[in-house]
Amino acid sequence: MRASNHLIGLLNFITFLLSLPIIGGGVWLSSRANTTDCLKFLQWPLIGIGVAIMVVSLAGFGGACYRNTFLMWFYLFVMFFVIGALVGFIIFAYAVTEKGSGRPLPNRNYFDYYLQDYSGWLRDRVADDTYWGKISSCVRDSQACRKIGRTISGVPETVDMFYLRHLTPVESGCCKPPTVCGYVYVNETMWDFGGGLVGAEPDCGRWSNDQDQLCYACDSCKAGVLASLKKSWRKVSVINIIVLIILVISYVIGYAAFRNNRRIDNDEPASTARMTKSKPSWFNI
């Protein structure tokens, strides 16, 4: 059992190092919340979990290396809740981003996004007028649509070149009208009515060539933000799952180390018998 102390110390050192990517993932989500995803609430629980893992890993490392029973008890007690919080975070992130994806288009390399393809709590939060006012302002301030313009040797790209681009969900949903509307390409953020016929999709009437308006009021823009959030959260969740597996292994071995420390504190030899006979023997051999 002594080997468990060394192993838990090593695992907690590794867990300590893995807490850095979790905190980094939270910081990355925070940076995207200020520029692209524009929804600020999920990064703080993730950063909190990362900091908690870092502190608890240090406690487990010290408890295992110095056979400190109190630190090992603290490690086991707190790590139980940290693991529970991380499991809850992963389940929540996958649950709220389970449905919805872009729709492929003929002769296009980008996708169109529709709000009705999404459902659940996250969709309702993004679609709420109170929240969307702040989110759309953030998307506008990120200059995503102003950065979409591209020139080749000083010449603006043609419509065929534009159709071959891999637009981000926000660029596709917020910076151009939905393809079904039938607008005619002028440049990346300027589209004509063409023959005067516009599709029946509500977003078709919301599109504006005003560079401060574009499709920021469109449901397609809300769907683009949801698609961007889904992509970001899924990337972070992959790291969280790997860390969770290591945490569970560390917790099981930590419990073994905790029992080992208690045995040493009680001066119990490793070979102490744990079972006695229910009845005394009649004969002594």
CSV table of C-alpha atoms in Angstrom, one decimal:
chain,number,residue,atom,x,y,z
A,1,MET,CA,0.0,0.0,0.0
A,2,ARG,CA,2.9,2.3,0.4
A,3,ALA,CA,3.2,2.6,-3.3
A,4,SER,CA,-0.2,4.2,-3.4
A,5,ASN,CA,1.2,7.3,-1.7
A,6,HIS,CA,3.8,7.8,-4.4
A,7,LEU,CA,1.3,7.1,-7.1
A,8,ILE,CA,-1.3,9.5,-5.7
A,9,GLY,CA,1.4,12.1,-5.4
A,10,LEU,CA,2.3,11.6,-9.1
A,11,LEU,CA,-1.3,11.7,-10.2
A,12,ASN,CA,-2.1,14.8,-8.3
A,13,PHE,CA,0.9,16.5,-9.8
A,14,ILE,CA,-0.4,15.6,-13.2
A,15,THR,CA,-3.9,16.8,-12.2
A,16,PHE,CA,-2.4,20.0,-11.0
A,17,LEU,CA,-0.8,20.5,-14.5
A,18,LEU,CA,-4.1,19.5,-16.1
A,19,SER,CA,-6.0,22.2,-14.1
A,20,LEU,CA,-4.0,24.7,-16.2
A,21,PRO,CA,-5.8,23.8,-19.5
A,22,ILE,CA,-9.1,23.9,-17.7
A,23,ILE,CA,-8.4,27.4,-16.5
A,24,GLY,CA,-7.0,28.2,-19.9
A,25,GLY,CA,-10.2,26.9,-21.5
A,26,GLY,CA,-12.2,29.2,-19.3
A,27,VAL,CA,-10.0,32.2,-20.2
A,28,TRP,CA,-10.4,31.2,-23.9
A,29,LEU,CA,-14.2,31.1,-23.6
A,30,SER,CA,-14.0,34.5,-21.8
A,31,SER,CA,-12.1,36.0,-24.7
A,32,ARG,CA,-14.6,34.6,-27.2
A,33,ALA,CA,-17.4,35.9,-25.1
A,34,ASN,CA,-15.9,39.3,-25.6
A,35,THR,CA,-15.4,38.9,-29.4
A,36,THR,CA,-17.3,36.1,-31.1
A,37,ASP,CA,-19.6,34.0,-28.9
A,38,CYS,CA,-20.8,37.0,-26.9
A,39,LEU,CA,-22.5,35.0,-24.2
A,40,LYS,CA,-20.9,35.5,-20.8
A,41,PHE,CA,-21.7,33.0,-18.1
A,42,LEU,CA,-20.2,29.6,-18.7
A,43,GLN,CA,-16.5,30.5,-18.5
A,44,TRP,CA,-16.6,31.5,-14.8
A,45,PRO,CA,-17.8,28.1,-13.5
A,46,LEU,CA,-15.1,26.5,-15.6
A,47,ILE,CA,-12.4,28.8,-14.2
A,48,GLY,CA,-13.7,28.1,-10.7
A,49,ILE,CA,-13.5,24.3,-11.3
A,50,GLY,CA,-10.0,24.7,-12.6
A,51,VAL,CA,-8.8,26.7,-9.6
A,52,ALA,CA,-10.5,24.2,-7.2
A,53,ILE,CA,-8.7,21.3,-8.9
A,54,MET,CA,-5.4,23.1,-8.6
A,55,VAL,CA,-5.9,23.7,-4.9
A,56,VAL,CA,-7.2,20.2,-4.1
A,57,SER,CA,-4.4,18.6,-6.2
A,58,LEU,CA,-1.8,20.5,-4.1
A,59,ALA,CA,-3.5,19.2,-0.9
A,60,GLY,CA,-3.6,15.7,-2.2
A,61,PHE,CA,0.0,15.9,-3.3
A,62,GLY,CA,1.1,17.1,0.2
A,63,GLY,CA,-1.1,14.6,2.0
A,64,ALA,CA,0.3,11.7,0.0
A,65,CYS,CA,4.0,12.7,0.1
A,66,TYR,CA,4.0,13.6,3.8
A,67,ARG,CA,1.4,11.0,4.9
A,68,ASN,CA,-0.7,13.8,6.4
A,69,THR,CA,-4.1,12.3,7.2
A,70,PHE,CA,-5.9,15.6,7.5
A,71,LEU,CA,-4.8,16.8,4.1
A,72,MET,CA,-5.8,13.4,2.5
A,73,TRP,CA,-9.2,13.7,4.2
A,74,PHE,CA,-9.6,17.2,2.9
A,75,TYR,CA,-8.5,16.1,-0.5
A,76,LEU,CA,-11.0,13.2,-0.6
A,77,PHE,CA,-13.9,15.4,0.7
A,78,VAL,CA,-13.4,18.3,-1.6
A,79,MET,CA,-12.5,16.3,-4.7
A,80,PHE,CA,-15.8,14.4,-4.4
A,81,PHE,CA,-17.6,17.7,-5.0
A,82,VAL,CA,-15.2,18.9,-7.6
A,83,ILE,CA,-15.7,15.7,-9.6
A,84,GLY,CA,-19.5,16.1,-9.2
A,85,ALA,CA,-19.3,19.7,-10.4
A,86,LEU,CA,-17.2,18.8,-13.4
A,87,VAL,CA,-19.6,16.0,-14.4
A,88,GLY,CA,-22.5,18.4,-14.1
A,89,PHE,CA,-20.6,21.0,-16.2
A,90,ILE,CA,-19.9,18.4,-19.0
A,91,ILE,CA,-23.5,17.1,-19.0
A,92,PHE,CA,-24.9,20.6,-19.0
A,93,ALA,CA,-22.6,21.7,-21.9
A,94,TYR,CA,-23.6,18.8,-24.0
A,95,ALA,CA,-27.3,19.0,-23.1
A,96,VAL,CA,-27.7,22.6,-24.1
A,97,THR,CA,-25.8,22.2,-27.3
A,98,GLU,CA,-27.2,18.8,-28.3
A,99,LYS,CA,-29.5,20.0,-31.1
A,100,GLY,CA,-28.9,22.2,-34.1
A,101,SER,CA,-26.3,22.6,-36.9
A,102,GLY,CA,-25.8,24.4,-40.1
A,103,ARG,CA,-27.7,23.4,-43.2
A,104,PRO,CA,-25.5,22.6,-46.3
A,105,LEU,CA,-26.2,24.6,-49.4
A,106,PRO,CA,-25.7,23.6,-53.1
A,107,ASN,CA,-22.6,25.0,-54.7
A,108,ARG,CA,-21.6,26.7,-51.4
A,109,ASN,CA,-18.8,25.8,-49.0
A,110,TYR,CA,-20.6,27.6,-46.1
A,111,PHE,CA,-23.7,26.7,-44.2
A,112,ASP,CA,-26.9,28.6,-43.5
A,113,TYR,CA,-28.3,28.6,-39.9
A,114,TYR,CA,-31.9,28.6,-38.8
A,115,LEU,CA,-33.1,29.3,-35.3
A,116,GLN,CA,-35.8,26.7,-35.5
A,117,ASP,CA,-33.1,24.0,-35.8
A,118,TYR,CA,-32.1,24.7,-32.2
A,119,SER,CA,-34.0,24.1,-29.0
A,120,GLY,CA,-33.8,24.1,-25.3
A,121,TRP,CA,-32.6,26.5,-22.6
A,122,LEU,CA,-29.7,28.0,-24.5
A,123,ARG,CA,-31.8,28.8,-27.5
A,124,ASP,CA,-34.4,30.5,-25.3
A,125,ARG,CA,-31.7,32.5,-23.6
A,126,VAL,CA,-30.2,33.7,-26.9
A,127,ALA,CA,-33.5,34.4,-28.5
A,128,ASP,CA,-34.8,36.4,-25.6
A,129,ASP,CA,-35.0,40.1,-26.6
A,130,THR,CA,-33.3,41.3,-23.4
A,131,TYR,CA,-30.3,39.1,-23.9
A,132,TRP,CA,-30.2,39.4,-27.6
A,133,GLY,CA,-29.8,43.2,-27.4
A,134,LYS,CA,-26.6,42.8,-25.5
A,135,ILE,CA,-25.4,39.8,-27.6
A,136,SER,CA,-26.1,41.6,-31.0
A,137,SER,CA,-24.3,44.7,-29.7
A,138,CYS,CA,-21.3,42.5,-28.8
A,139,VAL,CA,-21.3,40.8,-32.3
A,140,ARG,CA,-21.5,44.2,-33.9
A,141,ASP,CA,-18.6,45.6,-31.8
A,142,SER,CA,-16.5,42.5,-32.6
A,143,GLN,CA,-16.2,43.8,-36.2
A,144,ALA,CA,-16.7,40.3,-37.5
A,145,CYS,CA,-18.7,41.5,-40.6
A,146,ARG,CA,-16.3,44.3,-41.4
A,147,LYS,CA,-13.4,41.8,-41.4
A,148,ILE,CA,-15.2,39.5,-43.8
A,149,GLY,CA,-14.2,41.6,-46.8
A,150,ARG,CA,-11.4,40.1,-49.0
A,151,THR,CA,-9.5,41.3,-52.0
A,152,ILE,CA,-7.2,39.5,-54.4
A,153,SER,CA,-4.4,41.7,-55.7
A,154,GLY,CA,-6.4,44.7,-54.7
A,155,VAL,CA,-9.5,43.4,-56.6
A,156,PRO,CA,-12.6,42.5,-54.6
A,157,GLU,CA,-13.4,38.8,-54.7
A,158,THR,CA,-16.1,37.6,-57.1
A,159,VAL,CA,-19.3,35.9,-56.2
A,160,ASP,CA,-17.9,32.5,-57.2
A,161,MET,CA,-14.9,33.0,-54.9
A,162,PHE,CA,-17.3,34.1,-52.1
A,163,TYR,CA,-19.3,30.9,-52.5
A,164,LEU,CA,-16.2,28.8,-52.0
A,165,ARG,CA,-15.3,30.4,-48.7
A,166,HIS,CA,-15.7,28.6,-45.3
A,167,LEU,CA,-17.6,31.2,-43.4
A,168,THR,CA,-17.9,31.1,-39.6
A,169,PRO,CA,-21.4,30.6,-38.2
A,170,VAL,CA,-21.5,34.3,-37.1
A,171,GLU,CA,-20.3,35.5,-40.5
A,172,SER,CA,-22.8,33.4,-42.3
A,173,GLY,CA,-25.7,34.1,-40.0
A,174,CYS,CA,-25.1,37.8,-39.3
A,175,CYS,CA,-23.2,39.3,-42.2
A,176,LYS,CA,-25.3,38.2,-45.2
A,177,PRO,CA,-29.0,37.4,-45.9
A,178,PRO,CA,-30.1,33.8,-45.9
A,179,THR,CA,-29.6,32.1,-49.3
A,180,VAL,CA,-33.3,31.2,-49.6
A,181,CYS,CA,-34.1,35.0,-49.8
A,182,GLY,CA,-32.7,35.2,-53.3
A,183,TYR,CA,-30.6,38.3,-52.9
A,184,VAL,CA,-28.0,39.0,-55.5
A,185,TYR,CA,-24.3,39.3,-54.4
A,186,VAL,CA,-22.6,42.8,-54.7
A,187,ASN,CA,-19.9,42.2,-52.2
A,188,GLU,CA,-19.6,40.3,-48.9
A,189,THR,CA,-22.0,42.6,-47.0
A,190,MET,CA,-23.9,44.3,-49.8
A,191,TRP,CA,-26.8,42.4,-51.5
A,192,ASP,CA,-29.3,43.6,-54.1
A,193,PHE,CA,-33.0,42.6,-54.3
A,194,GLY,CA,-32.3,41.3,-57.8
A,195,GLY,CA,-35.6,41.0,-59.7
A,196,GLY,CA,-37.5,42.4,-56.8
A,197,LEU,CA,-38.6,39.0,-55.5
A,198,VAL,CA,-37.7,38.2,-51.9
A,199,GLY,CA,-38.3,34.9,-50.1
A,200,ALA,CA,-41.0,34.5,-47.5
A,201,GLU,CA,-38.5,33.8,-44.8
A,202,PRO,CA,-39.0,36.5,-42.0
A,203,ASP,CA,-35.2,37.2,-42.1
A,204,CYS,CA,-35.5,38.3,-45.7
A,205,GLY,CA,-37.3,41.4,-44.6
A,206,ARG,CA,-34.9,42.0,-41.8
A,207,TRP,CA,-31.8,42.2,-44.0
A,208,SER,CA,-30.4,45.7,-44.5
A,209,ASN,CA,-27.4,46.9,-46.5
A,210,ASP,CA,-26.8,49.4,-43.7
A,211,GLN,CA,-23.5,48.3,-42.4
A,212,ASP,CA,-24.6,48.9,-38.8
A,213,GLN,CA,-27.7,46.8,-39.3
A,214,LEU,CA,-27.0,44.0,-41.8
A,215,CYS,CA,-28.7,40.8,-40.3
A,216,TYR,CA,-28.0,41.5,-36.7
A,217,ALA,CA,-31.8,41.4,-36.0
A,218,CYS,CA,-32.2,38.1,-37.9
A,219,ASP,CA,-33.0,34.8,-36.4
A,220,SER,CA,-30.1,33.4,-38.6
A,221,CYS,CA,-27.7,35.6,-36.6
A,222,LYS,CA,-29.0,34.1,-33.4
A,223,ALA,CA,-28.6,30.7,-34.8
A,224,GLY,CA,-25.1,31.5,-35.9
A,225,VAL,CA,-24.2,32.6,-32.4
A,226,LEU,CA,-25.7,29.3,-31.1
A,227,ALA,CA,-23.6,27.3,-33.6
A,228,SER,CA,-20.5,29.2,-32.5
A,229,LEU,CA,-21.2,28.5,-28.9
A,230,LYS,CA,-21.8,24.8,-29.6
A,231,LYS,CA,-18.4,24.6,-31.3
A,232,SER,CA,-16.6,26.4,-28.5
A,233,TRP,CA,-18.2,24.4,-25.7
A,234,ARG,CA,-17.6,21.1,-27.4
A,235,LYS,CA,-13.9,21.8,-27.8
A,236,VAL,CA,-13.6,22.7,-24.1
A,237,SER,CA,-15.6,19.6,-23.0
A,238,VAL,CA,-13.2,17.2,-24.7
A,239,ILE,CA,-10.4,18.5,-22.4
A,240,ASN,CA,-12.8,18.3,-19.4
A,241,ILE,CA,-13.6,14.6,-20.1
A,242,ILE,CA,-9.9,13.7,-20.2
A,243,VAL,CA,-9.3,15.5,-16.9
A,244,LEU,CA,-12.4,13.9,-15.3
A,245,ILE,CA,-11.1,10.4,-16.1
A,246,ILE,CA,-7.8,11.2,-14.5
A,247,LEU,CA,-9.5,12.8,-11.5
A,248,VAL,CA,-11.6,9.6,-10.9
A,249,ILE,CA,-8.6,7.4,-11.1
A,250,SER,CA,-6.7,9.8,-8.7
A,251,TYR,CA,-9.7,9.7,-6.3
A,252,VAL,CA,-9.8,5.9,-6.1
A,253,ILE,CA,-6.1,5.7,-5.5
A,254,GLY,CA,-6.3,8.6,-3.1
A,255,TYR,CA,-8.8,6.6,-1.0
A,256,ALA,CA,-6.3,3.8,-0.8
A,257,ALA,CA,-3.6,6.2,0.2
A,258,PHE,CA,-5.9,7.6,2.9
A,259,ARG,CA,-6.4,4.2,4.4
A,260,ASN,CA,-2.7,3.5,4.2
A,261,ASN,CA,-2.0,6.7,6.2
A,262,ARG,CA,-4.5,5.8,8.8
A,263,ARG,CA,-3.0,2.4,9.2
A,264,ILE,CA,0.4,3.9,9.7
A,265,ASP,CA,-1.0,6.4,12.2
A,266,ASN,CA,-2.6,3.6,14.2
A,267,ASP,CA,0.7,1.6,14.1
A,268,GLU,CA,-1.1,-1.3,12.4
A,269,PRO,CA,1.2,-3.7,10.7
A,270,ALA,CA,0.4,-4.4,7.0
A,271,SER,CA,-0.2,-8.1,7.8
A,272,THR,CA,-2.7,-7.5,10.6
A,273,ALA,CA,-5.5,-10.1,10.4
A,274,ARG,CA,-8.9,-8.6,9.7
A,275,MET,CA,-10.9,-11.8,10.5
A,276,THR,CA,-11.4,-13.8,13.6
A,277,LYS,CA,-13.1,-17.1,14.3
A,278,SER,CA,-16.7,-16.9,15.4
A,279,LYS,CA,-16.1,-19.7,18.0
A,280,PRO,CA,-13.0,-20.5,20.0
A,281,SER,CA,-11.2,-23.7,19.1
A,282,TRP,CA,-11.5,-26.6,21.6
A,283,PHE,CA,-7.9,-27.5,21.1
A,284,ASN,CA,-4.7,-25.6,20.9
A,285,ILE,CA,-2.3,-26.9,18.4
